[in-house]
Amino acid sequence: MTAPIAFAGEDRSNAVRNVIATQEPVALRTFTPSQAVLAKSAGCFHYTPEGRRLYDYSSGVLVANLGHNPRRWMKRFMEYLGWGPDIFLGGDGYRPGVPLTAYNAVTEIETLAVQRLIKSVQATPLGKRLDTVMWAASGSEAVIKALWACLARTPGRDIMVATRFGFHGKKGLAGAVTGSEKDKDRDPRVRFISFPMEEISDVADYGQPLDLSKYEAELNALKAEFGNRLCCLITEPYIGGGGSYHPPVEYMQLLQRFCNENDMCFILDEVQANFGRTGKMYAFEKYGVEPDFVTMGKGLGNGVAVSGVVGRGDVMAALKYGEGSDTWSANPIAMASVVATLDEFETQDVIGHAAKLTPIFFEGLNRLKQTGLVNKVRGEGMVFGIECADFGGKPASEIATTIVRECYLGLPDRGGIHFLGALAGKVLRVSPPLTMTIEEAHDSLELVYAICQKIAGK
């Protein structure tokens, strides 16, 4: 049993942590040095049971793109579910509304969600052939269903290509295309290719031409070895869990060309990137590619568990009745969240506002290099990675842990910052809600800088 994390003066939070540490396995959650206990949230803020305010620098792991509990979104969500303002009035009994589960049945809200999401995707110049949605409940399930469809398309074409150090999930085929060939229990049908990481290790590298010859050679070697067995290629718009690496446009376009030339399906895993995170509604717009499948999740429902793969109906048609079904896919609550989220993006200039935040965050995060604790910054849109440095005789991984803990504790009368644990050992992801105000952006970055100065003894 792992000893629970505790902080002085946090009796209520410590009591909660103790229950979780003793009655849930550590395997249920990823390690975060603060193990923050959150009592309530609003906008870009979390509040602990003790009342301390924390800027949310994770958006619940890239989920709350519109912020926490946004009123306009909540109102629409409830209306789509048939929950009027009188839902809590009138005593006991049953109140008619959209069914909370509709397994193996169809609801009008599902139809609306399908039509609205396809319309949104096809409104982009490169999304015209994405004409069908297969819903799921988690990002990894959406990835699995996309891979199932590709494998079913042409029996005998079974080699799946993935980019190294990506994260597509832990389950089944999603886990098989995650990481690299060095991981244990690798599916023999999966082969990996390189992703440009060394060439884009810092924002200063952005805009430099990329030599594609290395990547072309790897792809051609796979073609020579497997020929017509090549089935599909899956990648992320940016490597998230592997350390926040954002590739040049020409790399992504190379992958698509290879797929087109070899009749392979190109899958873009946008679970972490959809709905504005990269600066565009969909990341394939940002990179100028036309994928066969786009997997979506996280920000798709702004806090409600929902995911899906949007792609070519002619390929998905290879799956028979029930082969893509599960209990929670297309449940009405999830469908209402998707439509409410689309409403917000279509009626409010969320993307335009986020574009104003991007240079503020690049400037503020690059400033952290002055403290000596950070040596590299990467990112785009409203998702960034700050790579910690060795400092004061301590390795970068320890510095990253210290920053997470000290930012959680914050400064008197200024609150703190909620970070998740480090990616790839030493990279901290910064991904606040797209809706935070300009003032909140400046204030939160000043707070991080002051805390890093304190850690560095400056």
Short mmCIF file of C-alpha atoms in Angstrom, two decimals:
data_model
loop_
_atom_site.label_atom_id
_atom_site.label_comp_id
_atom_site.label_asym_id
_atom_site.label_seq_id
_atom_site.Cartn_x
_atom_site.Cartn_y
_atom_site.Cartn_z
CA MET A 1 0.00 0.00 0.00
CA THR A 2 1.28 3.45 -0.94
CA ALA A 3 1.35 6.04 1.84
CA PRO A 4 -1.17 8.82 1.12
CA ILE A 5 0.11 12.24 0.11
CA ALA A 6 -0.60 14.86 2.78
CA PHE A 7 -0.13 18.59 3.23
CA ALA A 8 -0.13 20.58 6.45
CA GLY A 9 -3.31 22.55 7.10
CA GLU A 10 -5.42 20.45 4.71
CA ASP A 11 -7.32 18.23 7.12
CA ARG A 12 -10.35 17.73 4.87
CA SER A 13 -8.26 17.09 1.78
CA ASN A 14 -5.94 14.77 3.67
CA ALA A 15 -8.90 12.75 4.93
CA VAL A 16 -10.13 12.31 1.36
CA ARG A 17 -6.66 11.34 0.16
CA ASN A 18 -6.39 8.79 2.93
CA VAL A 19 -9.63 7.03 1.92
CA ILE A 20 -8.54 6.91 -1.72
CA ALA A 21 -5.05 5.69 -0.83
CA THR A 22 -6.37 2.88 1.35
CA GLN A 23 -9.46 1.78 -0.58
CA GLU A 24 -8.56 2.32 -4.22
CA PRO A 25 -5.52 0.89 -6.04
CA VAL A 26 -2.89 3.35 -7.23
CA ALA A 27 -3.39 1.85 -10.69
CA LEU A 28 -6.65 3.79 -11.00
CA ARG A 29 -4.93 7.15 -11.44
CA THR A 30 -1.68 8.49 -12.80
CA PHE A 31 0.82 9.91 -10.34
CA THR A 32 0.51 13.62 -9.65
CA PRO A 33 2.74 14.98 -6.86
CA SER A 34 0.02 17.21 -5.42
CA GLN A 35 -2.86 14.68 -5.52
CA ALA A 36 -5.14 17.71 -5.47
CA VAL A 37 -8.58 17.29 -3.89
CA LEU A 38 -11.13 19.38 -5.78
CA ALA A 39 -14.38 20.42 -4.12
CA LYS A 40 -15.83 22.65 -6.85
CA SER A 41 -14.79 24.33 -10.07
CA ALA A 42 -15.84 27.28 -12.20
CA GLY A 43 -14.32 28.70 -15.36
CA CYS A 44 -10.56 28.16 -15.24
CA PHE A 45 -10.49 27.67 -11.46
CA HIS A 46 -10.63 24.73 -9.06
CA TYR A 47 -11.29 25.12 -5.33
CA THR A 48 -10.06 22.74 -2.64
CA PRO A 49 -12.27 21.69 0.32
CA GLU A 50 -10.30 24.23 2.37
CA GLY A 51 -11.29 26.99 -0.05
CA ARG A 52 -7.94 27.56 -1.76
CA ARG A 53 -8.24 28.64 -5.40
CA LEU A 54 -6.17 26.93 -8.07
CA TYR A 55 -5.78 27.94 -11.69
CA ASP A 56 -6.54 24.83 -13.74
CA TYR A 57 -3.59 24.29 -16.08
CA SER A 58 -4.85 20.91 -17.28
CA SER A 59 -8.53 21.43 -18.20
CA GLY A 60 -9.11 18.04 -16.60
CA VAL A 61 -6.58 16.56 -19.06
CA LEU A 62 -7.67 18.57 -22.11
CA VAL A 63 -11.39 18.06 -21.50
CA ALA A 64 -12.90 21.34 -20.25
CA ASN A 65 -12.03 23.44 -23.30
CA LEU A 66 -14.98 25.71 -22.48
CA GLY A 67 -14.10 25.88 -18.80
CA HIS A 68 -15.77 24.26 -15.81
CA ASN A 69 -19.54 24.48 -15.42
CA PRO A 70 -20.11 27.20 -18.05
CA ARG A 71 -23.66 28.47 -17.52
CA ARG A 72 -24.70 28.86 -21.13
CA TRP A 73 -23.40 25.36 -21.97
CA MET A 74 -25.10 23.88 -18.88
CA LYS A 75 -28.42 25.48 -19.80
CA ARG A 76 -28.32 24.08 -23.33
CA PHE A 77 -27.20 20.67 -22.11
CA MET A 78 -30.16 20.45 -19.75
CA GLU A 79 -32.59 21.63 -22.42
CA TYR A 80 -31.40 18.96 -24.86
CA LEU A 81 -32.03 16.37 -22.16
CA GLY A 82 -35.52 17.70 -21.53
CA TRP A 83 -34.57 18.92 -18.07
CA GLY A 84 -36.37 22.22 -17.57
CA PRO A 85 -35.88 24.66 -14.69
CA ASP A 86 -38.57 22.82 -12.72
CA ILE A 87 -36.74 19.49 -12.74
CA PHE A 88 -36.11 19.57 -8.98
CA LEU A 89 -39.61 20.71 -8.09
CA GLY A 90 -42.72 18.63 -7.60
CA GLY A 91 -41.71 15.93 -5.14
CA ASP A 92 -40.98 12.26 -5.84
CA GLY A 93 -41.89 10.10 -8.81
CA TYR A 94 -40.87 10.17 -12.43
CA ARG A 95 -40.52 13.10 -14.76
CA PRO A 96 -40.55 12.53 -18.54
CA GLY A 97 -37.37 13.49 -20.30
CA VAL A 98 -34.81 12.06 -22.69
CA PRO A 99 -33.98 8.48 -21.61
CA LEU A 100 -30.74 8.26 -19.68
CA THR A 101 -29.84 5.09 -21.55
CA ALA A 102 -31.03 3.90 -24.92
CA TYR A 103 -28.94 0.82 -25.73
CA ASN A 104 -29.81 -0.72 -29.10
CA ALA A 105 -32.40 1.98 -29.68
CA VAL A 106 -32.25 5.38 -31.34
CA THR A 107 -33.03 8.81 -29.91
CA GLU A 108 -33.60 12.09 -31.67
CA ILE A 109 -30.74 13.67 -29.73
CA GLU A 110 -28.37 11.04 -31.19
CA THR A 111 -29.58 11.89 -34.68
CA LEU A 112 -29.02 15.58 -34.00
CA ALA A 113 -25.51 14.92 -32.64
CA VAL A 114 -24.59 12.87 -35.71
CA GLN A 115 -25.86 15.51 -38.12
CA ARG A 116 -24.28 18.41 -36.26
CA LEU A 117 -20.85 16.81 -35.85
CA ILE A 118 -20.65 15.71 -39.49
CA LYS A 119 -21.80 19.15 -40.61
CA SER A 120 -19.08 20.76 -38.48
CA VAL A 121 -16.35 18.50 -39.84
CA GLN A 122 -17.47 18.79 -43.45
CA ALA A 123 -17.60 22.58 -43.18
CA THR A 124 -13.80 22.46 -43.31
CA PRO A 125 -12.18 22.18 -46.77
CA LEU A 126 -10.37 18.95 -45.84
CA GLY A 127 -13.23 17.17 -44.08
CA LYS A 128 -15.54 16.46 -47.01
CA ARG A 129 -15.14 12.67 -47.04
CA LEU A 130 -15.70 12.29 -43.30
CA ASP A 131 -19.36 11.34 -43.57
CA THR A 132 -20.05 8.80 -40.80
CA VAL A 133 -19.77 8.73 -37.01
CA MET A 134 -19.13 5.69 -34.81
CA TRP A 135 -19.62 6.70 -31.18
CA ALA A 136 -17.71 5.41 -28.16
CA ALA A 137 -17.27 6.24 -24.48
CA SER A 138 -13.51 6.83 -24.26
CA GLY A 139 -10.71 7.93 -26.53
CA SER A 140 -9.06 4.53 -26.60
CA GLU A 141 -12.36 2.93 -27.65
CA ALA A 142 -12.70 5.41 -30.53
CA VAL A 143 -9.18 4.49 -31.68
CA ILE A 144 -9.95 0.79 -31.43
CA LYS A 145 -13.11 1.16 -33.52
CA ALA A 146 -11.21 3.08 -36.21
CA LEU A 147 -8.60 0.32 -36.36
CA TRP A 148 -11.29 -2.37 -36.46
CA ALA A 149 -12.87 -0.68 -39.46
CA CYS A 150 -9.55 -0.45 -41.29
CA LEU A 151 -8.73 -4.12 -40.64
CA ALA A 152 -12.19 -5.21 -41.80
CA ARG A 153 -11.95 -3.21 -45.02
CA THR A 154 -9.69 -5.70 -46.86
CA PRO A 155 -9.00 -9.08 -45.22
CA GLY A 156 -5.32 -9.91 -45.39
CA ARG A 157 -4.21 -6.31 -45.08
CA ASP A 158 -3.27 -6.41 -41.42
CA ILE A 159 -0.15 -4.29 -40.83
CA MET A 160 -0.89 -1.18 -38.76
CA VAL A 161 1.75 1.58 -38.73
CA ALA A 162 2.03 4.01 -35.81
CA THR A 163 4.38 6.85 -34.89
CA ARG A 164 6.66 6.14 -31.95
CA PHE A 165 5.99 7.49 -28.45
CA GLY A 166 2.41 8.42 -29.19
CA PHE A 167 -0.41 7.68 -26.76
CA HIS A 168 -3.64 6.24 -28.12
CA GLY A 169 -4.94 4.51 -24.99
CA LYS A 170 -4.28 1.49 -22.81
CA LYS A 171 -6.94 -0.91 -24.09
CA GLY A 172 -6.61 -3.53 -26.81
CA LEU A 173 -5.42 -2.25 -30.17
CA ALA A 174 -5.20 1.30 -28.80
CA GLY A 175 -2.53 0.07 -26.41
CA ALA A 176 -0.83 -1.87 -29.19
CA VAL A 177 -0.25 1.28 -31.27
CA THR A 178 0.91 3.29 -28.22
CA GLY A 179 4.56 3.77 -27.30
CA SER A 180 7.16 1.91 -29.34
CA GLU A 181 8.23 -1.57 -30.42
CA LYS A 182 10.27 -1.89 -27.22
CA ASP A 183 7.14 -2.15 -25.07
CA LYS A 184 6.12 -5.60 -23.84
CA ASP A 185 3.43 -7.79 -25.40
CA ARG A 186 3.47 -5.89 -28.66
CA ASP A 187 0.91 -6.93 -31.28
CA PRO A 188 2.94 -8.46 -34.14
CA ARG A 189 0.81 -6.62 -36.70
CA VAL A 190 2.04 -3.19 -35.49
CA ARG A 191 5.12 -1.41 -36.86
CA PHE A 192 6.48 1.95 -35.73
CA ILE A 193 8.10 4.87 -37.53
CA SER A 194 9.93 7.91 -36.18
CA PHE A 195 8.26 11.16 -35.16
CA PRO A 196 10.27 14.41 -35.41
CA MET A 197 11.24 15.19 -31.83
CA GLU A 198 14.88 16.20 -31.74
CA GLU A 199 14.31 18.63 -34.61
CA ILE A 200 11.50 20.45 -32.75
CA SER A 201 12.62 20.31 -29.12
CA ASP A 202 11.96 24.02 -28.51
CA VAL A 203 9.76 26.73 -29.96
CA ALA A 204 12.91 28.34 -31.36
CA ASP A 205 13.09 25.40 -33.78
CA TYR A 206 9.66 26.10 -35.23
CA GLY A 207 9.55 27.25 -38.83
CA GLN A 208 12.83 25.57 -39.74
CA PRO A 209 12.66 23.25 -42.78
CA LEU A 210 12.51 19.54 -41.96
CA ASP A 211 14.63 17.02 -43.83
CA LEU A 212 12.09 14.36 -44.74
CA SER A 213 14.55 11.83 -46.16
CA LYS A 214 14.88 9.87 -42.90
CA TYR A 215 11.12 9.46 -42.59
CA GLU A 216 10.66 8.66 -46.26
CA ALA A 217 13.28 5.91 -45.95
CA GLU A 218 11.44 4.33 -43.02
CA LEU A 219 8.13 4.37 -44.86
CA ASN A 220 9.68 2.93 -48.02
CA ALA A 221 11.31 0.16 -45.99
CA LEU A 222 7.90 -0.83 -44.63
CA LYS A 223 6.49 -0.83 -48.15
CA ALA A 224 9.32 -3.08 -49.34
CA GLU A 225 8.83 -5.49 -46.43
CA PHE A 226 5.04 -5.73 -46.29
CA GLY A 227 3.73 -4.55 -49.64
CA ASN A 228 -0.05 -4.86 -49.85
CA ARG A 229 -0.33 -6.04 -46.26
CA LEU A 230 -0.07 -2.39 -45.16
CA CYS A 231 -3.48 -1.48 -43.79
CA CYS A 232 -3.42 1.91 -42.05
CA LEU A 233 -1.25 4.51 -40.39
CA ILE A 234 -2.19 6.22 -37.12
CA THR A 235 -0.59 9.29 -35.58
CA GLU A 236 -1.42 12.20 -33.30
CA PRO A 237 -1.41 15.84 -34.44
CA TYR A 238 1.14 16.31 -31.68
CA ILE A 239 2.84 13.85 -29.35
CA GLY A 240 1.17 14.59 -26.02
CA GLY A 241 2.00 11.96 -23.43
CA GLY A 242 5.46 11.48 -24.93
CA GLY A 243 6.55 15.00 -24.02
CA SER A 244 4.56 17.55 -26.04
CA TYR A 245 6.15 17.57 -29.51
CA HIS A 246 4.41 19.46 -32.31
CA PRO A 247 5.52 18.43 -35.82
CA PRO A 248 6.11 20.56 -38.90
CA VAL A 249 3.27 20.55 -41.41
CA GLU A 250 5.41 18.82 -44.04
CA TYR A 251 5.84 15.75 -41.83
CA MET A 252 2.09 15.20 -41.46
CA GLN A 253 1.58 15.76 -45.17
CA LEU A 254 4.27 13.16 -45.93
CA LEU A 255 2.34 10.58 -43.92
CA GLN A 256 -0.85 11.32 -45.79
CA ARG A 257 0.87 11.11 -49.19
CA PHE A 258 2.30 7.72 -48.31
CA CYS A 259 -1.13 6.48 -47.27
CA ASN A 260 -2.74 7.80 -50.45
CA GLU A 261 -0.07 6.26 -52.68
CA ASN A 262 -0.45 2.86 -51.02
CA ASP A 263 -4.23 2.79 -50.53
CA MET A 264 -3.84 2.86 -46.74
CA CYS A 265 -6.26 4.52 -44.35
CA PHE A 266 -4.82 7.57 -42.58
CA ILE A 267 -6.08 7.89 -38.98
CA LEU A 268 -5.50 11.15 -37.13
CA ASP A 269 -6.00 10.68 -33.38
CA GLU A 270 -7.41 14.03 -32.28
CA VAL A 271 -8.73 12.86 -28.91
CA GLN A 272 -6.47 15.40 -27.17
CA ALA A 273 -6.53 17.95 -29.98
CA ASN A 274 -10.09 18.38 -31.23
CA PHE A 275 -12.37 21.34 -30.59
CA GLY A 276 -9.88 24.16 -30.70
CA ARG A 277 -6.88 22.91 -28.76
CA THR A 278 -4.36 23.37 -31.61
CA GLY A 279 -5.75 26.73 -32.72
CA LYS A 280 -8.25 25.30 -35.21
CA MET A 281 -11.55 23.55 -34.57
CA TYR A 282 -9.92 20.35 -35.79
CA ALA A 283 -6.20 19.70 -35.93
CA PHE A 284 -6.30 18.29 -39.47
CA GLU A 285 -7.11 21.85 -40.58
CA LYS A 286 -3.97 23.11 -38.84
CA TYR A 287 -1.76 20.55 -40.58
CA GLY A 288 -3.41 20.68 -44.00
CA VAL A 289 -4.16 16.96 -44.21
CA GLU A 290 -7.27 15.07 -45.28
CA PRO A 291 -7.54 12.01 -43.03
CA ASP A 292 -9.75 8.98 -43.62
CA PHE A 293 -10.60 8.83 -39.93
CA VAL A 294 -10.46 11.36 -37.09
CA THR A 295 -10.85 10.11 -33.53
CA MET A 296 -12.34 12.58 -31.08
CA GLY A 297 -12.92 12.71 -27.33
CA LYS A 298 -12.08 14.74 -24.23
CA GLY A 299 -13.16 18.28 -25.29
CA LEU A 300 -15.92 16.79 -27.46
CA GLY A 301 -18.29 16.73 -24.46
CA ASN A 302 -16.62 19.36 -22.22
CA GLY A 303 -16.68 17.06 -19.20
CA VAL A 304 -19.18 14.37 -20.14
CA ALA A 305 -17.64 11.03 -21.11
CA VAL A 306 -18.04 10.76 -24.87
CA SER A 307 -15.85 9.97 -27.85
CA GLY A 308 -16.20 8.88 -31.43
CA VAL A 309 -14.51 8.30 -34.73
CA VAL A 310 -15.64 10.37 -37.69
CA GLY A 311 -14.62 8.91 -41.00
CA ARG A 312 -15.37 7.25 -44.27
CA GLY A 313 -18.66 5.41 -44.28
CA ASP A 314 -17.53 3.10 -47.08
CA VAL A 315 -14.79 1.72 -44.84
CA MET A 316 -16.94 1.51 -41.69
CA ALA A 317 -19.50 -0.45 -43.72
CA ALA A 318 -17.13 -3.42 -43.62
CA LEU A 319 -18.14 -3.92 -39.95
CA LYS A 320 -21.29 -5.96 -39.39
CA TYR A 321 -24.14 -5.45 -36.92
CA GLY A 322 -22.86 -5.23 -33.35
CA GLU A 323 -19.14 -5.21 -34.17
CA GLY A 324 -18.80 -1.59 -33.10
CA SER A 325 -21.42 -1.50 -30.34
CA ASP A 326 -21.09 -1.20 -26.58
CA THR A 327 -23.29 -0.25 -23.65
CA TRP A 328 -22.50 3.46 -23.43
CA SER A 329 -21.92 4.52 -27.02
CA ALA A 330 -24.33 7.23 -28.19
CA ASN A 331 -26.09 7.39 -24.84
CA PRO A 332 -28.39 10.44 -24.71
CA ILE A 333 -26.43 12.26 -21.98
CA ALA A 334 -23.29 12.08 -24.11
CA MET A 335 -25.13 13.16 -27.24
CA ALA A 336 -26.62 16.19 -25.48
CA SER A 337 -23.13 17.23 -24.34
CA VAL A 338 -21.78 17.06 -27.90
CA VAL A 339 -24.58 19.23 -29.30
CA ALA A 340 -24.26 21.75 -26.45
CA THR A 341 -20.51 21.96 -27.06
CA LEU A 342 -20.98 22.47 -30.79
CA ASP A 343 -23.51 25.21 -30.00
CA GLU A 344 -20.93 27.08 -27.97
CA PHE A 345 -18.20 26.88 -30.59
CA GLU A 346 -20.60 27.90 -33.35
CA THR A 347 -22.19 30.86 -31.56
CA GLN A 348 -19.19 32.21 -29.63
CA ASP A 349 -15.74 33.08 -30.96
CA VAL A 350 -13.96 30.53 -28.80
CA ILE A 351 -11.24 29.88 -31.39
CA GLY A 352 -10.64 33.59 -31.97
CA HIS A 353 -10.33 34.26 -28.25
CA ALA A 354 -7.91 31.36 -27.80
CA ALA A 355 -5.76 32.80 -30.59
CA LYS A 356 -5.27 35.91 -28.45
CA LEU A 357 -4.11 33.75 -25.53
CA THR A 358 -1.51 31.80 -27.53
CA PRO A 359 1.20 34.52 -27.74
CA ILE A 360 0.61 35.46 -24.10
CA PHE A 361 1.35 31.89 -23.02
CA PHE A 362 4.36 31.53 -25.29
CA GLU A 363 5.84 34.72 -23.84
CA GLY A 364 5.01 33.83 -20.23
CA LEU A 365 6.26 30.25 -20.47
CA ASN A 366 9.46 31.23 -22.26
CA ARG A 367 10.08 33.69 -19.42
CA LEU A 368 10.38 30.70 -17.08
CA LYS A 369 13.73 29.92 -18.71
CA GLN A 370 15.10 32.91 -16.78
CA THR A 371 14.67 30.98 -13.53
CA GLY A 372 16.92 28.16 -14.71
CA LEU A 373 14.24 25.55 -13.93
CA VAL A 374 12.95 25.34 -17.50
CA ASN A 375 15.06 25.05 -20.63
CA LYS A 376 12.58 24.28 -23.41
CA VAL A 377 9.05 25.30 -24.34
CA ARG A 378 6.92 23.69 -27.03
CA GLY A 379 3.33 24.04 -28.11
CA GLU A 380 0.61 25.48 -30.32
CA GLY A 381 -2.88 26.88 -29.89
CA MET A 382 -3.62 26.35 -26.21
CA VAL A 383 -1.53 23.29 -25.42
CA PHE A 384 2.08 23.65 -24.36
CA GLY A 385 4.85 21.65 -22.75
CA ILE A 386 7.57 23.11 -20.55
CA GLU A 387 10.62 20.88 -20.28
CA CYS A 388 12.35 21.16 -16.94
CA ALA A 389 16.13 21.37 -16.59
CA ASP A 390 18.65 19.89 -14.20
CA PHE A 391 19.10 22.54 -11.51
CA GLY A 392 21.03 22.89 -8.27
CA GLY A 393 22.38 19.36 -8.47
CA LYS A 394 18.88 17.90 -8.90
CA PRO A 395 17.72 16.07 -12.04
CA ALA A 396 15.02 17.58 -14.24
CA SER A 397 12.50 14.96 -13.13
CA GLU A 398 12.85 16.09 -9.51
CA ILE A 399 12.57 19.74 -10.55
CA ALA A 400 9.31 18.93 -12.36
CA THR A 401 7.92 17.26 -9.23
CA THR A 402 8.93 20.25 -7.11
CA ILE A 403 7.22 22.70 -9.48
CA VAL A 404 3.97 20.71 -9.39
CA ARG A 405 3.98 20.57 -5.57
CA GLU A 406 4.97 24.20 -5.01
CA CYS A 407 2.49 25.48 -7.58
CA TYR A 408 -0.24 23.50 -5.84
CA LEU A 409 0.68 25.10 -2.50
CA GLY A 410 0.85 28.48 -4.24
CA LEU A 411 1.56 31.82 -2.62
CA PRO A 412 -0.34 33.56 0.19
CA ASP A 413 -3.41 35.47 -1.02
CA ARG A 414 -2.66 34.48 -4.63
CA GLY A 415 -3.74 30.87 -4.71
CA GLY A 416 -1.98 28.22 -6.73
CA ILE A 417 -1.80 26.33 -10.01
CA HIS A 418 -3.07 22.82 -10.69
CA PHE A 419 -0.60 20.86 -12.82
CA LEU A 420 -0.73 17.18 -13.66
CA GLY A 421 2.30 14.96 -13.18
CA ALA A 422 5.18 15.25 -15.61
CA LEU A 423 5.07 13.80 -19.12
CA ALA A 424 8.08 11.75 -20.19
CA GLY A 425 9.53 12.31 -16.73
CA LYS A 426 10.32 16.02 -16.99
CA VAL A 427 7.76 17.86 -19.16
CA LEU A 428 4.82 19.70 -17.60
CA ARG A 429 1.78 20.17 -19.81
CA VAL A 430 0.06 23.56 -19.80
CA SER A 431 -3.46 23.41 -21.23
CA PRO A 432 -5.91 25.79 -19.51
CA PRO A 433 -9.49 26.23 -20.75
CA LEU A 434 -9.69 28.14 -24.02
CA THR A 435 -12.12 30.55 -22.39
CA MET A 436 -9.90 31.98 -19.64
CA THR A 437 -9.72 35.75 -19.80
CA ILE A 438 -6.68 37.76 -20.89
CA GLU A 439 -6.34 39.00 -17.30
CA GLU A 440 -6.46 35.45 -15.92
CA ALA A 441 -3.81 34.36 -18.40
CA HIS A 442 -1.41 37.13 -17.37
CA ASP A 443 -2.11 36.65 -13.65
CA SER A 444 -1.61 32.87 -13.75
CA LEU A 445 1.65 33.16 -15.68
CA GLU A 446 2.95 35.77 -13.23
CA LEU A 447 2.08 33.38 -10.42
CA VAL A 448 3.96 30.47 -12.01
CA TYR A 449 6.96 32.71 -12.59
CA ALA A 450 6.98 33.94 -8.98
CA ILE A 451 6.76 30.38 -7.66
CA CYS A 452 9.59 29.20 -9.94
CA GLN A 453 11.72 32.13 -8.78
CA LYS A 454 11.06 31.08 -5.19
CA ILE A 455 12.10 27.50 -5.96
CA ALA A 456 15.25 28.73 -7.68
CA GLY A 457 16.08 30.98 -4.72
CA LYS A 458 15.95 34.17 -6.75
#
